[in-house]
XYZ file of C-alpha atoms in Angstrom:
196
model
C -8.468 12.696 -31.511
C -10.396 13.620 -34.644
C -8.361 11.163 -36.742
C -8.976 8.371 -34.215
C -12.707 9.133 -34.164
C -12.800 9.001 -37.987
C -10.943 5.677 -37.920
C -13.478 4.250 -35.437
C -16.338 5.374 -37.705
C -14.676 3.684 -40.692
C -14.134 0.466 -38.715
C -17.747 0.224 -37.526
C -19.030 1.047 -41.020
C -16.881 -1.728 -42.493
C -17.949 -4.207 -39.800
C -21.604 -3.377 -40.454
C -21.246 -3.785 -44.217
C -19.175 -6.983 -44.008
C -20.166 -8.924 -40.848
C -18.818 -12.163 -42.353
C -15.280 -10.703 -42.192
C -15.447 -10.487 -38.407
C -11.985 -9.869 -36.969
C -11.679 -10.195 -33.171
C -8.398 -8.227 -33.070
C -9.912 -5.324 -34.992
C -13.021 -5.425 -32.809
C -10.867 -5.280 -29.650
C -8.948 -2.322 -31.108
C -12.245 -0.587 -31.933
C -13.617 -0.951 -28.397
C -10.294 0.120 -26.827
C -10.141 3.155 -29.136
C -13.743 4.114 -28.291
C -12.970 3.823 -24.588
C -9.867 5.976 -25.035
C -11.898 8.600 -26.933
C -14.501 8.684 -24.145
C -11.789 9.197 -21.516
C -10.147 11.926 -23.588
C -13.514 13.641 -24.038
C -14.149 13.555 -20.280
C -10.645 14.886 -19.687
C -11.461 17.856 -21.930
C -14.922 18.257 -20.380
C -13.419 18.643 -16.896
C -10.704 20.975 -18.158
C -7.918 18.408 -17.736
C -7.952 18.915 -13.966
C -8.368 15.269 -12.974
C -6.367 13.360 -15.596
C -3.257 13.661 -17.694
C -2.255 12.316 -21.081
C 1.016 10.516 -21.642
C 2.773 8.517 -24.326
C 5.080 5.639 -23.460
C 7.470 4.475 -26.170
C 8.649 0.885 -26.446
C 11.542 0.081 -28.821
C 10.864 -2.588 -31.443
C 13.276 -5.439 -32.178
C 13.771 -4.298 -35.772
C 14.103 -0.592 -35.114
C 11.491 2.077 -34.634
C 9.199 2.189 -31.650
C 5.649 1.416 -30.585
C 3.766 4.013 -28.599
C 1.151 3.425 -25.898
C -1.281 6.319 -25.457
C -2.770 6.681 -22.002
C -5.202 8.912 -20.142
C -4.236 8.536 -16.477
C -6.788 9.463 -13.868
C -5.317 11.371 -10.916
C -8.511 12.601 -9.261
C -11.392 10.086 -9.262
C -13.877 12.470 -7.597
C -15.665 13.570 -10.818
C -16.357 9.916 -11.661
C -17.202 8.663 -8.168
C -19.228 11.587 -6.772
C -22.333 10.861 -8.927
C -22.215 7.213 -7.873
C -22.003 8.119 -4.191
C -24.865 10.600 -4.650
C -27.040 7.912 -6.248
C -26.318 5.248 -3.631
C -28.512 4.671 -0.601
C -25.380 3.978 1.418
C -21.724 3.217 0.798
C -19.112 1.800 3.145
C -15.399 2.146 2.421
C -12.687 0.353 4.379
C -9.019 1.209 4.393
C -6.075 1.169 6.730
C -4.245 3.931 4.872
C -6.698 6.724 4.012
C -5.273 9.565 6.083
C -5.892 12.483 6.373
C -9.657 12.052 6.141
C -10.518 15.389 4.492
C -7.971 14.886 1.720
C -9.354 11.467 0.772
C -12.975 12.605 1.147
C -12.283 15.252 -1.521
C -10.104 12.963 -3.665
C -12.792 10.274 -3.816
C -15.711 12.680 -4.273
C -17.471 11.632 -1.097
C -20.263 13.911 0.114
C -19.472 16.367 2.896
C -22.021 14.551 5.058
C -20.012 11.310 4.937
C -19.205 9.931 8.375
C -15.600 8.978 9.045
C -14.970 6.442 11.800
C -11.521 5.439 12.961
C -11.335 2.041 14.622
C -8.256 1.028 16.594
C -6.336 -1.993 15.356
C -7.312 -5.261 17.028
C -3.638 -6.315 16.878
C -0.730 -5.455 19.124
C 2.622 -4.447 17.553
C 4.301 -7.551 18.985
C 1.873 -9.712 16.983
C 3.208 -8.463 13.658
C 5.878 -10.348 11.767
C 6.988 -9.019 8.397
C 8.569 -11.612 6.137
C 10.306 -10.503 2.957
C 9.336 -12.964 0.242
C 11.229 -11.935 -2.883
C 10.041 -15.042 -4.742
C 6.340 -14.131 -4.382
C 4.743 -11.520 -6.601
C 1.740 -9.758 -5.070
C 0.728 -8.027 -8.300
C -2.902 -8.603 -9.261
C -2.002 -10.144 -12.622
C 0.234 -12.709 -10.863
C -2.291 -13.598 -8.148
C -3.220 -17.098 -9.363
C 0.403 -18.062 -9.970
C 1.486 -16.737 -6.541
C -1.276 -18.359 -4.495
C 0.545 -21.695 -3.894
C 3.663 -19.882 -2.644
C 1.583 -17.684 -0.306
C -0.219 -20.737 1.075
C 3.129 -22.541 1.564
C 4.516 -19.510 3.438
C 1.505 -19.439 5.750
C 1.620 -23.233 6.251
C 5.291 -23.004 7.223
C 4.508 -20.240 9.719
C 1.598 -22.237 11.131
C 3.778 -25.346 11.485
C 6.282 -23.338 13.544
C 3.602 -21.682 15.685
C -0.005 -22.913 15.408
C -2.804 -20.354 15.756
C -5.002 -17.991 13.768
C -3.365 -15.787 11.149
C -4.380 -12.850 8.987
C -2.155 -12.316 5.931
C -1.831 -8.934 4.271
C 0.241 -8.517 1.134
C 1.297 -5.418 -0.744
C 3.499 -4.361 -3.602
C 5.713 -1.550 -2.387
C 6.784 0.527 -5.362
C 7.184 4.012 -3.926
C 10.667 4.933 -2.755
C 13.519 7.262 -3.539
C 15.250 4.605 -5.631
C 13.948 2.616 -8.620
C 10.791 0.568 -7.912
C 12.767 -2.675 -7.764
C 14.364 -1.510 -4.508
C 11.272 -2.649 -2.572
C 10.617 -6.372 -2.477
C 7.178 -7.859 -2.161
C 6.324 -8.236 1.508
C 3.980 -10.489 3.399
C 2.791 -9.259 6.781
C 1.495 -11.996 9.051
C -0.359 -11.220 12.259
C 0.423 -14.044 14.646
C -1.521 -15.316 17.638
C -0.549 -14.443 21.137
C -3.122 -12.066 22.559
C -6.865 -12.180 22.873
C -8.840 -9.116 21.944
C -12.320 -8.027 22.878
C -14.751 -8.135 19.963
């Protein structure tokens, strides 16, 4: 960490002395390194109880390996609690945050936070799950996947007109390698009216 901090100091000194030699790649490295140092400092400050450090190696084509250094946050409470404390009000929505006490502590929500469970407005028979292996639901692929998602919904609508609510997820947790779970598209179909 000390060597990286010294390197960042040398980079900013050189950039200050020679602004005409501006290098966008070096600048990006500098800001990424400073961000990494800040995360590592916070990890140390909290006693390493909320994050862990790992190194991922990637083999190079011509031998050797590149290494990616990472500080992975496991417990966001130390970061989020001050934000919740400073907010007039905050509303969180989720269909999966159970049990309530566990997630209240994990997210750093105040003990006075109100937890309301609302029943689903859909009946089980309204749910169709379509496995769409050709559609990626990863955030970085969102723009590229949008036409395929729209086509899937249009096809469903053509077969059975009505109002639909799509919900997509990447399922990567299982007992086998992550590729064992395909991307899935859940479509709630019409069929029942529900009170507002």
